[in-house]
CSV table of C-alpha atoms in Angstrom, one decimal:
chain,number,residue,atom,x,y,z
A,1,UNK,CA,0.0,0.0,0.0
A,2,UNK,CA,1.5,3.7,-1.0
A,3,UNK,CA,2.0,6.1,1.8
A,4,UNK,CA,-0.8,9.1,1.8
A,5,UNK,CA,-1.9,11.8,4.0
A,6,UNK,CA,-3.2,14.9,2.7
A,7,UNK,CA,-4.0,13.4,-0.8
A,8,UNK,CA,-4.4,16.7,-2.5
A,9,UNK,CA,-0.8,16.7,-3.6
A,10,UNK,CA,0.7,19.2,-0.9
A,11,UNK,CA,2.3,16.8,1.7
A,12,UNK,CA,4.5,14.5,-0.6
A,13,UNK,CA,4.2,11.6,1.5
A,14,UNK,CA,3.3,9.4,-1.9
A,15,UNK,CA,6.3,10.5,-3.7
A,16,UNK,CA,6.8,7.3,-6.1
A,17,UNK,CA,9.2,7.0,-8.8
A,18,UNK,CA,7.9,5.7,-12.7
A,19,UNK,CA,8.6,5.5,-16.2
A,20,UNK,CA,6.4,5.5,-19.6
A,21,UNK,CA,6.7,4.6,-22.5
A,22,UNK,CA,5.7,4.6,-26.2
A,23,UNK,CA,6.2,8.2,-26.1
A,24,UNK,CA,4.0,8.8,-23.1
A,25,UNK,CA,4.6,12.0,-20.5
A,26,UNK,CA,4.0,12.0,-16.9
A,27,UNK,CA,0.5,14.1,-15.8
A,28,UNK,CA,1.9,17.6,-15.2
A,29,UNK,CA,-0.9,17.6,-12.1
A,30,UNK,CA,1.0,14.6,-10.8
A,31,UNK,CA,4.2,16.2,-10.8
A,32,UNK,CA,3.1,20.0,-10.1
A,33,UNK,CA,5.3,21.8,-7.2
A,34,UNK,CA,7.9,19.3,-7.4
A,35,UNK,CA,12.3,20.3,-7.9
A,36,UNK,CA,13.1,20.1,-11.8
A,37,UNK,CA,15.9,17.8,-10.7
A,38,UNK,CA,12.5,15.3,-9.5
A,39,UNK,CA,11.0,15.2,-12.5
A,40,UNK,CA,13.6,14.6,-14.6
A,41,UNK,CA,14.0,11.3,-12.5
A,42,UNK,CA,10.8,10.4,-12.9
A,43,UNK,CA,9.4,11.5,-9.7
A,44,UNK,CA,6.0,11.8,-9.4
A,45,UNK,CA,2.4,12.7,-6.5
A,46,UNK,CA,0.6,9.4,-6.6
A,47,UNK,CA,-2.4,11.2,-4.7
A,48,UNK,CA,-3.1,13.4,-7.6
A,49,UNK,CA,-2.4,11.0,-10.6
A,50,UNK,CA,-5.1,9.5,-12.9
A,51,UNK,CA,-3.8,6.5,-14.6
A,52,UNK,CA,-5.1,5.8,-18.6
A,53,UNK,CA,-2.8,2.9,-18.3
A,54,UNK,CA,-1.3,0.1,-16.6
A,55,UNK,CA,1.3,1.6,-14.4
A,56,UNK,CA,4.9,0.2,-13.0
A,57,UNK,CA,6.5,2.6,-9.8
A,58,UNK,CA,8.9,1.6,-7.0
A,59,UNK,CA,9.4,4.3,-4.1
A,60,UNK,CA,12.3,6.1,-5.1
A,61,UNK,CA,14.6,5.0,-2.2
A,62,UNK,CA,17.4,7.8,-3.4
A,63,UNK,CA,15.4,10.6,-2.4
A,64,UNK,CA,12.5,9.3,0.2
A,65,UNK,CA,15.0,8.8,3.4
A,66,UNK,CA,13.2,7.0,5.8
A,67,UNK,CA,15.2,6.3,9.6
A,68,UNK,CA,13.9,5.5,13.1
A,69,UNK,CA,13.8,8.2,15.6
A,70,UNK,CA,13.5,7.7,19.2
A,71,UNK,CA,11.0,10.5,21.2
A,72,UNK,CA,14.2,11.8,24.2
A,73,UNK,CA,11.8,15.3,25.1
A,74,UNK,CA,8.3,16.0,25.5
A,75,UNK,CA,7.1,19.8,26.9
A,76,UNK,CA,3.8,20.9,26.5
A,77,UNK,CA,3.7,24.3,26.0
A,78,UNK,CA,0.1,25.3,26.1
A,79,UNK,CA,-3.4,23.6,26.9
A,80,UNK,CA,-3.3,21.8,23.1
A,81,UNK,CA,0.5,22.5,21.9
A,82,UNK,CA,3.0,19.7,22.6
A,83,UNK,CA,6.8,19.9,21.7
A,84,UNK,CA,8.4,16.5,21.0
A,85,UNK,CA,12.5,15.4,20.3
A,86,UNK,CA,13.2,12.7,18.5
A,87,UNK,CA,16.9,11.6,18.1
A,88,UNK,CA,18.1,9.7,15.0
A,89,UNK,CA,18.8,6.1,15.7
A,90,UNK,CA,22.5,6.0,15.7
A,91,UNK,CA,22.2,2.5,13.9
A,92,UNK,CA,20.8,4.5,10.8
A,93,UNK,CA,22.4,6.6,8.3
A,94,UNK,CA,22.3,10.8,8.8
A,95,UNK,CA,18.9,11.6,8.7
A,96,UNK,CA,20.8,15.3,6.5
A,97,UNK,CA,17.4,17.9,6.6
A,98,UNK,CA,17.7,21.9,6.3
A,99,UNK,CA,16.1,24.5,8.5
A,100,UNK,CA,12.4,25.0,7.7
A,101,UNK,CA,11.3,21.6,6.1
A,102,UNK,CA,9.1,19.0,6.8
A,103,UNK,CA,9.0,15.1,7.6
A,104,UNK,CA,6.9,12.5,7.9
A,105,UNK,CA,6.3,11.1,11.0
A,106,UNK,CA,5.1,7.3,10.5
A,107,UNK,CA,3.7,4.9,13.7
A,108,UNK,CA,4.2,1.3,13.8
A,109,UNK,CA,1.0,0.9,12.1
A,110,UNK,CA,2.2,2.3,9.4
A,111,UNK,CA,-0.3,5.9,10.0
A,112,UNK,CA,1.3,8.9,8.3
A,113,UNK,CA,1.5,12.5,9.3
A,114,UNK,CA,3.9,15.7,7.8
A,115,UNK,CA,5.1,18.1,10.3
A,116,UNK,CA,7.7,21.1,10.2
A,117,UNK,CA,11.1,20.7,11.4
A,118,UNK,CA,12.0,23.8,14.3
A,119,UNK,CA,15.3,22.8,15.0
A,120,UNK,CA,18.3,22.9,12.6
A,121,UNK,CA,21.1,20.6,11.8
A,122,UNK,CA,23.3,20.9,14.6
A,123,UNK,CA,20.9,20.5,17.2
A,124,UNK,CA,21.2,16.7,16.8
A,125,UNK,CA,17.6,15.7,17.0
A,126,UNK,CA,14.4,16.9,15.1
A,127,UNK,CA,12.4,19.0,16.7
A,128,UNK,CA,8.2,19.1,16.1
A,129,UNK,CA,5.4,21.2,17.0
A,130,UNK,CA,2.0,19.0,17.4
A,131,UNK,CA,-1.4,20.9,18.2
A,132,UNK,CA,-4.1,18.3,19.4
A,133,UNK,CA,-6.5,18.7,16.7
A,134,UNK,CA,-9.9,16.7,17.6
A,135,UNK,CA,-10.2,14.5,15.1
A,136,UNK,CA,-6.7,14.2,15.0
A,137,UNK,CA,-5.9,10.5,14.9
A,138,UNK,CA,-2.0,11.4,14.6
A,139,UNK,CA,-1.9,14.5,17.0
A,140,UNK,CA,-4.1,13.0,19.8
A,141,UNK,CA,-1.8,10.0,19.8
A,142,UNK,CA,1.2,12.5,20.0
A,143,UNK,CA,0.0,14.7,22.8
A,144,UNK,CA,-1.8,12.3,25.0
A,145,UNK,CA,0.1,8.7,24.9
A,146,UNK,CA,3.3,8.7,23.2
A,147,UNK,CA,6.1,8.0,25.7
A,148,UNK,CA,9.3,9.2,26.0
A,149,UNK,CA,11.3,6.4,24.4
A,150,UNK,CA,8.9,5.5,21.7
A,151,UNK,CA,10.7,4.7,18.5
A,152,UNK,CA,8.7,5.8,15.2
A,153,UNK,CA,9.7,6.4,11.9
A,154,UNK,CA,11.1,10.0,10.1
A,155,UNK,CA,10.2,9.9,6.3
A,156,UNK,CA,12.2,12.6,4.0
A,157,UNK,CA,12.6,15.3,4.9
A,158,UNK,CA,10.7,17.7,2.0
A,159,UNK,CA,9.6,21.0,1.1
A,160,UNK,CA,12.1,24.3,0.3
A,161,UNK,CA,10.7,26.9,2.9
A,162,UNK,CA,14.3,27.2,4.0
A,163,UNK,CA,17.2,30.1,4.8
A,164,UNK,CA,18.8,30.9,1.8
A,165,UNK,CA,22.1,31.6,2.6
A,166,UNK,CA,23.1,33.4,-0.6
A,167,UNK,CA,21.7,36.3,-0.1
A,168,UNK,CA,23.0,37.6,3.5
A,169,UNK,CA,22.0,41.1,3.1
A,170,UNK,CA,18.2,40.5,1.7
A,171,UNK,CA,15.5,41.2,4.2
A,172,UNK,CA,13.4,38.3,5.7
A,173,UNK,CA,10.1,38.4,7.0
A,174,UNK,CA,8.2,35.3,8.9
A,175,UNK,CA,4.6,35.3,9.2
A,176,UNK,CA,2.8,32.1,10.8
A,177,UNK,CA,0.0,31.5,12.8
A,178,UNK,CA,-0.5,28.7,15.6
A,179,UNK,CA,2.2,26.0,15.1
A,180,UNK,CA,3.3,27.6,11.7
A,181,UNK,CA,5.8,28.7,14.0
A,182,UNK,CA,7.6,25.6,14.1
A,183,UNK,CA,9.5,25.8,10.8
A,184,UNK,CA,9.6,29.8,10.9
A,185,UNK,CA,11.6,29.1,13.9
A,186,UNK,CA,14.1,26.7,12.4
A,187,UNK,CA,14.8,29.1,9.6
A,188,UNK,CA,15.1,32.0,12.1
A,189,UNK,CA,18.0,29.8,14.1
A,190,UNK,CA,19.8,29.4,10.7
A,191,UNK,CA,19.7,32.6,9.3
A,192,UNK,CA,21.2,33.8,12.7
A,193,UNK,CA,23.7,31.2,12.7
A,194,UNK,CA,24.9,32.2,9.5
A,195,UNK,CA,25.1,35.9,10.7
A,196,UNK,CA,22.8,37.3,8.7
A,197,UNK,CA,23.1,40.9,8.2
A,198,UNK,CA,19.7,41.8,6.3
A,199,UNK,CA,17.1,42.9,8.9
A,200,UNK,CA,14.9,39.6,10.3
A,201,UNK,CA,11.5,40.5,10.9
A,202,UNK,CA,9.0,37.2,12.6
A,203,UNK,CA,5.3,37.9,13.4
A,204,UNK,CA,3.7,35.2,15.5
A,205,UNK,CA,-0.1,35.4,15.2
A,206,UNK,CA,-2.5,33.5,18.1
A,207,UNK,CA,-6.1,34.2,18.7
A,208,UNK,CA,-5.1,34.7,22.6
A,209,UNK,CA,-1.7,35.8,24.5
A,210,UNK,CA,-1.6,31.7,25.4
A,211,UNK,CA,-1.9,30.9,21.8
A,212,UNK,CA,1.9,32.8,21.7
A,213,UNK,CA,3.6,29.9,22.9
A,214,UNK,CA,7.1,30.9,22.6
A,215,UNK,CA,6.8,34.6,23.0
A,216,UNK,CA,9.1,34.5,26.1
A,217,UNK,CA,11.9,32.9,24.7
A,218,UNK,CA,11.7,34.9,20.8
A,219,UNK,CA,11.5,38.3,23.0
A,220,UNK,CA,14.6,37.4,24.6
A,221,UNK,CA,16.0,36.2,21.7
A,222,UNK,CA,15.1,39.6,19.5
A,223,UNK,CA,17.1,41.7,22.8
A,224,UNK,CA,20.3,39.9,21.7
A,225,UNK,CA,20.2,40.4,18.4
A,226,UNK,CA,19.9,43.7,17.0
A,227,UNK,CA,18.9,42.8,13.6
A,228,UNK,CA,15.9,41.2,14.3
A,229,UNK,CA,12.5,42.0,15.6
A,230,UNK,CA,9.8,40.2,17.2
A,231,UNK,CA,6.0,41.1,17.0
A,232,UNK,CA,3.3,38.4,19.0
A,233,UNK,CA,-0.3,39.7,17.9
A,234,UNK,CA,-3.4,39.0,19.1
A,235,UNK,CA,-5.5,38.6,16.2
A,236,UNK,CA,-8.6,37.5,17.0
A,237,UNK,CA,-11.9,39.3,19.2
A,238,UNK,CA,-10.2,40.0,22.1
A,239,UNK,CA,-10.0,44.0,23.4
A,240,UNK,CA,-9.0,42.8,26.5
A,241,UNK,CA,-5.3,42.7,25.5
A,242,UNK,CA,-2.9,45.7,26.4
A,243,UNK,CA,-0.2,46.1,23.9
A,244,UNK,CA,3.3,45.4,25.2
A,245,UNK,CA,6.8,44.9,24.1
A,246,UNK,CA,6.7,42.3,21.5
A,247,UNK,CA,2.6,42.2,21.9
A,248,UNK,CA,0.5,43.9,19.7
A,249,UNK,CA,-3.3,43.3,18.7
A,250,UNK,CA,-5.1,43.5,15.8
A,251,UNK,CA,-5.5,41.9,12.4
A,252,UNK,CA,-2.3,40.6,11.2
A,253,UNK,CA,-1.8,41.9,8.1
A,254,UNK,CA,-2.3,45.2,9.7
A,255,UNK,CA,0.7,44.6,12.3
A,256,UNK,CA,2.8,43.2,9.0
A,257,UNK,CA,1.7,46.4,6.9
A,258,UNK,CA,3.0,48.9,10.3
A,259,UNK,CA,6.2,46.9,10.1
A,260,UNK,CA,7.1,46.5,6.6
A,261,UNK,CA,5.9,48.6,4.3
A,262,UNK,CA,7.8,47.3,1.1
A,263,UNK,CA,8.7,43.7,0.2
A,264,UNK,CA,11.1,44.6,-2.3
A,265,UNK,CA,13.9,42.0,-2.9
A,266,UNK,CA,12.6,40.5,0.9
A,267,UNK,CA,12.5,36.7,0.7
A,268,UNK,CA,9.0,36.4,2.8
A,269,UNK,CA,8.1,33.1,4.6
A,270,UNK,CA,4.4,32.0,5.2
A,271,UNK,CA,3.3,29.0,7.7
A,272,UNK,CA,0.1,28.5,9.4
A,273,UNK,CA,-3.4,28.5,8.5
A,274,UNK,CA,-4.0,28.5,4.6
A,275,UNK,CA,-6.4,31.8,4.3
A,276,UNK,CA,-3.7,33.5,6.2
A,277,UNK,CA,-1.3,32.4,3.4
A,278,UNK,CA,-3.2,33.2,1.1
A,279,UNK,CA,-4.3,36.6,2.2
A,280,UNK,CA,-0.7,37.9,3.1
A,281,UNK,CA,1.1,36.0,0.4
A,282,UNK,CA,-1.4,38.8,-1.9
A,283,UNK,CA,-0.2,41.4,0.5
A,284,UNK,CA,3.1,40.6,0.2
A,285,UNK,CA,3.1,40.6,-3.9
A,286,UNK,CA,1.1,43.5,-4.4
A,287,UNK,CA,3.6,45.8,-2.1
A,288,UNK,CA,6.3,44.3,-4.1
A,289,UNK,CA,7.4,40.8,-3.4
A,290,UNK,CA,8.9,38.9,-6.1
A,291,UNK,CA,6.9,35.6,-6.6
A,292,UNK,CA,10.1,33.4,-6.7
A,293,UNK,CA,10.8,35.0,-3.1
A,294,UNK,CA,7.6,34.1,-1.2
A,295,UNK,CA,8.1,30.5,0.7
A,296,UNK,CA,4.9,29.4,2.1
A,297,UNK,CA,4.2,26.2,3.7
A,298,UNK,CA,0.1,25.9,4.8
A,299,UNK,CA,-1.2,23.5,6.9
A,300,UNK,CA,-3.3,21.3,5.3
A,301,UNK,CA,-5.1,18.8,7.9
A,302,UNK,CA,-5.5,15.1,6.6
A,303,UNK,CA,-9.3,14.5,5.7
A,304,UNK,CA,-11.4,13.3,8.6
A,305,UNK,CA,-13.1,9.9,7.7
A,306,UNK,CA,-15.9,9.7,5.9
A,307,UNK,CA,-19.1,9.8,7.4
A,308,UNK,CA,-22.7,8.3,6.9
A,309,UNK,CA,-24.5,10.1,3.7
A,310,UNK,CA,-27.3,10.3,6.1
A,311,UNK,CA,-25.4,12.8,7.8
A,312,UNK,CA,-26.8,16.2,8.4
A,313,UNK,CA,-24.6,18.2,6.2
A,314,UNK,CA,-25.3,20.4,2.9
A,315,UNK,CA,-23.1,18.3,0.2
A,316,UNK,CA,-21.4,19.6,-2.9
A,317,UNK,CA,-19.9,16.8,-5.7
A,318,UNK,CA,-18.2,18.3,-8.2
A,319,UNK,CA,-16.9,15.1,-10.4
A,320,UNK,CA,-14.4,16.2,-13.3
A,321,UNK,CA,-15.9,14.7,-16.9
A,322,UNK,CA,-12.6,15.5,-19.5
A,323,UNK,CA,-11.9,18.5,-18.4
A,324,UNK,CA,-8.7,19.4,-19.9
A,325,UNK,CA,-5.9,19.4,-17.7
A,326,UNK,CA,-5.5,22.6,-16.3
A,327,UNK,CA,-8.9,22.7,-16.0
A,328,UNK,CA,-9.5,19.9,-13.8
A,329,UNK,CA,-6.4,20.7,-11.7
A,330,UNK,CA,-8.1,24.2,-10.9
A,331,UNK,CA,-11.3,22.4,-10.2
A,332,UNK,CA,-9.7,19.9,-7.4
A,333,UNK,CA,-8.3,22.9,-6.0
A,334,UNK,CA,-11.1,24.8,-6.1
A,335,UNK,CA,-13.4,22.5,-5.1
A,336,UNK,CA,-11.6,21.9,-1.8
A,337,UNK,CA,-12.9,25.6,-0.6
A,338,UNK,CA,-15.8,25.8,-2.7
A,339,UNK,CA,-18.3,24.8,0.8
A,340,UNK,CA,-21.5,26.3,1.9
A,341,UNK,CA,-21.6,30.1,3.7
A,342,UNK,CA,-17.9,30.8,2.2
A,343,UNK,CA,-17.8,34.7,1.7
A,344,UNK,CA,-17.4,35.9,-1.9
A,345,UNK,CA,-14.0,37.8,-1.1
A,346,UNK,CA,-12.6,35.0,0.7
A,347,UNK,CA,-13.1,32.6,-1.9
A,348,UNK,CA,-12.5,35.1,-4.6
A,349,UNK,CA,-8.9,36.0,-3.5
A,350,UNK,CA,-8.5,32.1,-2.9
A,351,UNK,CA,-8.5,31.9,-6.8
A,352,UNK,CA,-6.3,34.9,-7.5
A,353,UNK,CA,-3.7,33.4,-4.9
A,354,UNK,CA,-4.4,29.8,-7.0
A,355,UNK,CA,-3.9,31.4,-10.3
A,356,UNK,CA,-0.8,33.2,-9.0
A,357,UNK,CA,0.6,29.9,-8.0
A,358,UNK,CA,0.2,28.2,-11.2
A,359,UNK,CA,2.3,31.4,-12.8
A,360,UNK,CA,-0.6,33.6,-14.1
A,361,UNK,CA,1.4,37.3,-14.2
A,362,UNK,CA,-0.9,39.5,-12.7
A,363,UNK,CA,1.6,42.9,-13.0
A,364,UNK,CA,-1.2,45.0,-14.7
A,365,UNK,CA,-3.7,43.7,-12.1
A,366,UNK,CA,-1.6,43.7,-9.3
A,367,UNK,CA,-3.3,46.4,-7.5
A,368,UNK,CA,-7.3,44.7,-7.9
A,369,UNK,CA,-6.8,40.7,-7.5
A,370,UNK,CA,-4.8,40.9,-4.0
A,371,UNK,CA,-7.6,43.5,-2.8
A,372,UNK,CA,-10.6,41.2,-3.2
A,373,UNK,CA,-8.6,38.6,-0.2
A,374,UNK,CA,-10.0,41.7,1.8
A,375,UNK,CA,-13.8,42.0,3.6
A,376,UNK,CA,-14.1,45.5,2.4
A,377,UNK,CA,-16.9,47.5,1.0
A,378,UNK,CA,-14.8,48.0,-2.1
A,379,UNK,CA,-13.9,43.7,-2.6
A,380,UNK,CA,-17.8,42.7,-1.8
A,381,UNK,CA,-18.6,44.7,-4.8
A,382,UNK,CA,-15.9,43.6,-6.6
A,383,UNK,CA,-16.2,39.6,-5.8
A,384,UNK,CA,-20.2,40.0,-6.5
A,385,UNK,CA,-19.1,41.6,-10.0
A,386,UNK,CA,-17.6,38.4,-10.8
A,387,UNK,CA,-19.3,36.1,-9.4
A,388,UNK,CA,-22.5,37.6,-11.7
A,389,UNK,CA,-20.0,37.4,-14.3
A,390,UNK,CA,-19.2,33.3,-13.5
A,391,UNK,CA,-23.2,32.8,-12.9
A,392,UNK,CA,-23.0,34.5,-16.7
A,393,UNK,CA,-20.9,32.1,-18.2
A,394,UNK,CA,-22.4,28.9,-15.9
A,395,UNK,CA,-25.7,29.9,-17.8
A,396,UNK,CA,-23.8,30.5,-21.3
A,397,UNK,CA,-22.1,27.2,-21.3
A,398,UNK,CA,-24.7,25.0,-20.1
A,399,UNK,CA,-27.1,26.2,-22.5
A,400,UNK,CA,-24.9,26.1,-25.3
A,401,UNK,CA,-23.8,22.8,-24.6
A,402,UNK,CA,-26.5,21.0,-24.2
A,403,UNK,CA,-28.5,23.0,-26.5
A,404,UNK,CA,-26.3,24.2,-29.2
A,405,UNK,CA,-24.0,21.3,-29.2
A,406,UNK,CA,-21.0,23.1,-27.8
A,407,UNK,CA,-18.0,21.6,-26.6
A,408,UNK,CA,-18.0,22.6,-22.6
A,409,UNK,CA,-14.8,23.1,-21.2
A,410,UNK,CA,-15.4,22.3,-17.8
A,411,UNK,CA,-16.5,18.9,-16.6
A,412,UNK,CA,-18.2,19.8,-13.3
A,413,UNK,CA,-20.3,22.2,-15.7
A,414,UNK,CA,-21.6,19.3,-17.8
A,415,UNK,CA,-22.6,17.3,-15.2
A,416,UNK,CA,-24.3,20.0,-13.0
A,417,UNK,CA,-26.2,21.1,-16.2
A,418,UNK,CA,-26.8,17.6,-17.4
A,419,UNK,CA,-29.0,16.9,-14.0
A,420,UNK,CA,-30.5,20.6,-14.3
A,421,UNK,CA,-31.7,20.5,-18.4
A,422,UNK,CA,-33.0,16.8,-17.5
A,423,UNK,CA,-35.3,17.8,-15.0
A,424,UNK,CA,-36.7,20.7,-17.1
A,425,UNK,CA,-37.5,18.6,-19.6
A,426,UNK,CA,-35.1,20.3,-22.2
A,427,UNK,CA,-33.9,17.7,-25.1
A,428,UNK,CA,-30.1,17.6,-25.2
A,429,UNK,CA,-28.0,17.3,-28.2
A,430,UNK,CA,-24.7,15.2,-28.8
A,431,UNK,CA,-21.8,18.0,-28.8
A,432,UNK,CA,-20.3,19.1,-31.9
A,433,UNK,CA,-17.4,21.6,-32.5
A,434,UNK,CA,-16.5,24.3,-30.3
A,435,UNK,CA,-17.3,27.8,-31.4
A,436,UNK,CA,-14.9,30.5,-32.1
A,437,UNK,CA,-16.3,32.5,-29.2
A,438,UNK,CA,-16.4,29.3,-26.8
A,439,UNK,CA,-12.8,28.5,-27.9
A,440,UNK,CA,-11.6,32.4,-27.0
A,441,UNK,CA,-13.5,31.9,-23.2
A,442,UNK,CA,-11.6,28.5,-23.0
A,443,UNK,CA,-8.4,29.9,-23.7
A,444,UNK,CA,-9.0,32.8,-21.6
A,445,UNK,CA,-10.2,31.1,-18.4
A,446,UNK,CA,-8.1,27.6,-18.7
């Protein structure tokens, strides 16, 4: 059985290795996000790739480094934050990792989970921050039973949220929320090992002063080193909070936007919930972040197990029917935020952040996508602009596909208005060839 855990393609847990043949490629959506040097071996997500064929992989056992770690600290730090050691089994070959990545942490039966590395490479052990999440089959384990002296299982380690030594003088800014601190921490350490001269600025964002779980030991840290500056906020309801040293309250990106004011040639790390990535990752570009500079790592949690259909819950299916491919990969990612009650500006600056992360240049709009992530007068009237526009187009293409005989371009469109001609009675018509017009919208949206 392959390793999984996020199965959306973000974790890499089911990194396998394959080949094709008779002039077959590799899915580009099995392979998106991965090193250059990866896919030219081969390397590909096994979550997120559709087979048309019989298939032959092997784990590629030259880049998936898997050792056995033994648990030598445990320290809760709050009421549902946990910090946990684990040394390297000396047994085992160097388990070689750089600041700011993550690994997967596997139990004996074989039940998979990725979390960030805080420490760095001469520590000597690996260092992971674990919130207790309810339904959290790995995190419960972690923070209620797991003993000191357990043995599991590091897998990898992955990801490129690291220090970039090459560039001493650049500017660094860390944003995370919750335990997104864990790997802004680790590339903190390293960047101040290596002297770094730029100036180091690391926001820490809880919805409560508790939340802040290291605030102590990064204030005392930011007194010894000139160059860099600590900022807990309280960004959440609470207006019970006095600002202090090193405290401040209010929405994040507001403390980030008091603080830095240009992101110009500043390499800008991201860790923690994904809407605050998203949102600030927009900040970040529109005040002048270079796209190859932002480093974001969100935390995705592993789908909870499926429940009854006669569960009380409003249900969206949203099957793909030969979508082309960037097409359906927009629509998996999509569809994992599309839910019920989502506001129109959240969801809207979702898809700007997505379509910036598949390489859409958005220089000449740079100013209006970033500003819809915001609940302002200004984005609501925006976001409901568009999404008139999209209800538009929904209407265009369903008609004309099922009516005209026009090629849809979207498979969750066909479906959805497959069900909704059928039960109005409308006759539908076996599609033909795709319209000039049709063909310009596909280019333009896909």
């Amino acid at each position: 059985m392959l390793p999984s855990s996020c199965r959306v393609g973000v974790c890499q847990s089911c990194l396998v290795q394959g080949t094709v043949k008779d002039g077959a490629s590799i899915p580009s959506d099995a392979q998106e996000g991965l090193k250059e040097s990866w896919k030219k071996q081969g390397l590909l997500l096994a979550c997120v790739c559709r087979p048309t064929d019989d298939l032959e992989v092997a784990l590629p056992t030259d880049v998936i480094r898997e050792v056995r770690g033994k648990l030598v600290h445990k320290r809760q730090v709050r009421e549902d934050v946990v910090i946990l050691r684990f040394e390297v089994d000396p047994r085992d070959r160097p388990f070689a990792f750089e600041s700011g990545q993550f690994v997967h942490l596997v139990r004996s039966d074989g039940l998979t989970r990725p979390y960030s590395i805080a420490s760095v490479p001469a520590d000597g052990y690996v260092e992971l921050h674990v919130r207790r999440v309810r339904d959290g089959a790995m995190s419960r384990w972690l923070y209620d039973q797991i003993p000191v002296g357990e043995e599991v299982r590091l897998r990898g380690p992955n990801g490129d949220c690291c220090y970039v030594p090459e560039e001493p003088d650049a500017p660094i800014v860390l944003i995370g929320s919750g335990t997104g601190l864990a790997p802004l921490v680790g590339v903190l350490r390293e960047a101040l090992a290596h002297a770094h001269r730029g100036p180091i600025h690391l926001f820490h964002a809880g919805r409560a002063t508790d939340a802040l779980y290291l605030h102590d030991e990064l204030s005392e840290l930011a007194q010894t080193h000139e160059r860099f500056t600590y900022v807990g906020v309280i960004d959440g309801a609470s207006t019970d909070v006095a600002p202090a040293p090193s405290l401040e309250v209010g929405p994040l990106a507001e403390r980030v936007a008091a603080h830095v004011d240009d992101f110009t040639g500043t390499h800008v790390y991201f860790c923690g919930n994904p809407k605050m990535v998203e949102a600030l990752k927009a900040h970040a570009y529109k005040h002048g972040a270079e796209l190859e500079h932002l480093h974001a790592d969100s935390f995705v949690s592993a789908p909870a197990p499926e429940k009854s259909e006669k569960a009380d819950k409003p249900k969206l299916r949203l099957p793909i029917l030969g979508a082309t491919q960037k097409a359906a990969r927009g629509e998996r990612t999509w569809r994992q935020k599309l839910r019920f009650g989502v506001q129109a500006s959240v969801f809207v600056g979702f898809v700007a952040q997505a379509l910036l992360y598949y390489g859409a240049d958005f220089k000449p709009l740079g100013g209006l996508l970033p500003f819809m992530a915001y609940d302002s007068l200004g984005a609501r009237v925006v976001s409901s602009a568009l999404l008139a526009w999209g209800a538009i187009f929904l209407l265009t293409f369903v008609f004309g596909r099922f009516v005209c005989g026009w090629a849809c371009p979207f498979g969750f469109l066909q479906d959805l208005g497959q069900k909704l001609l059928t039960k109005l009675g409308v006759k539908l018509r076996r599609p033909t060839t795709q319209p000039r017009l049709a063909r310009w919208l596909t280019l333009g949206l896909v």
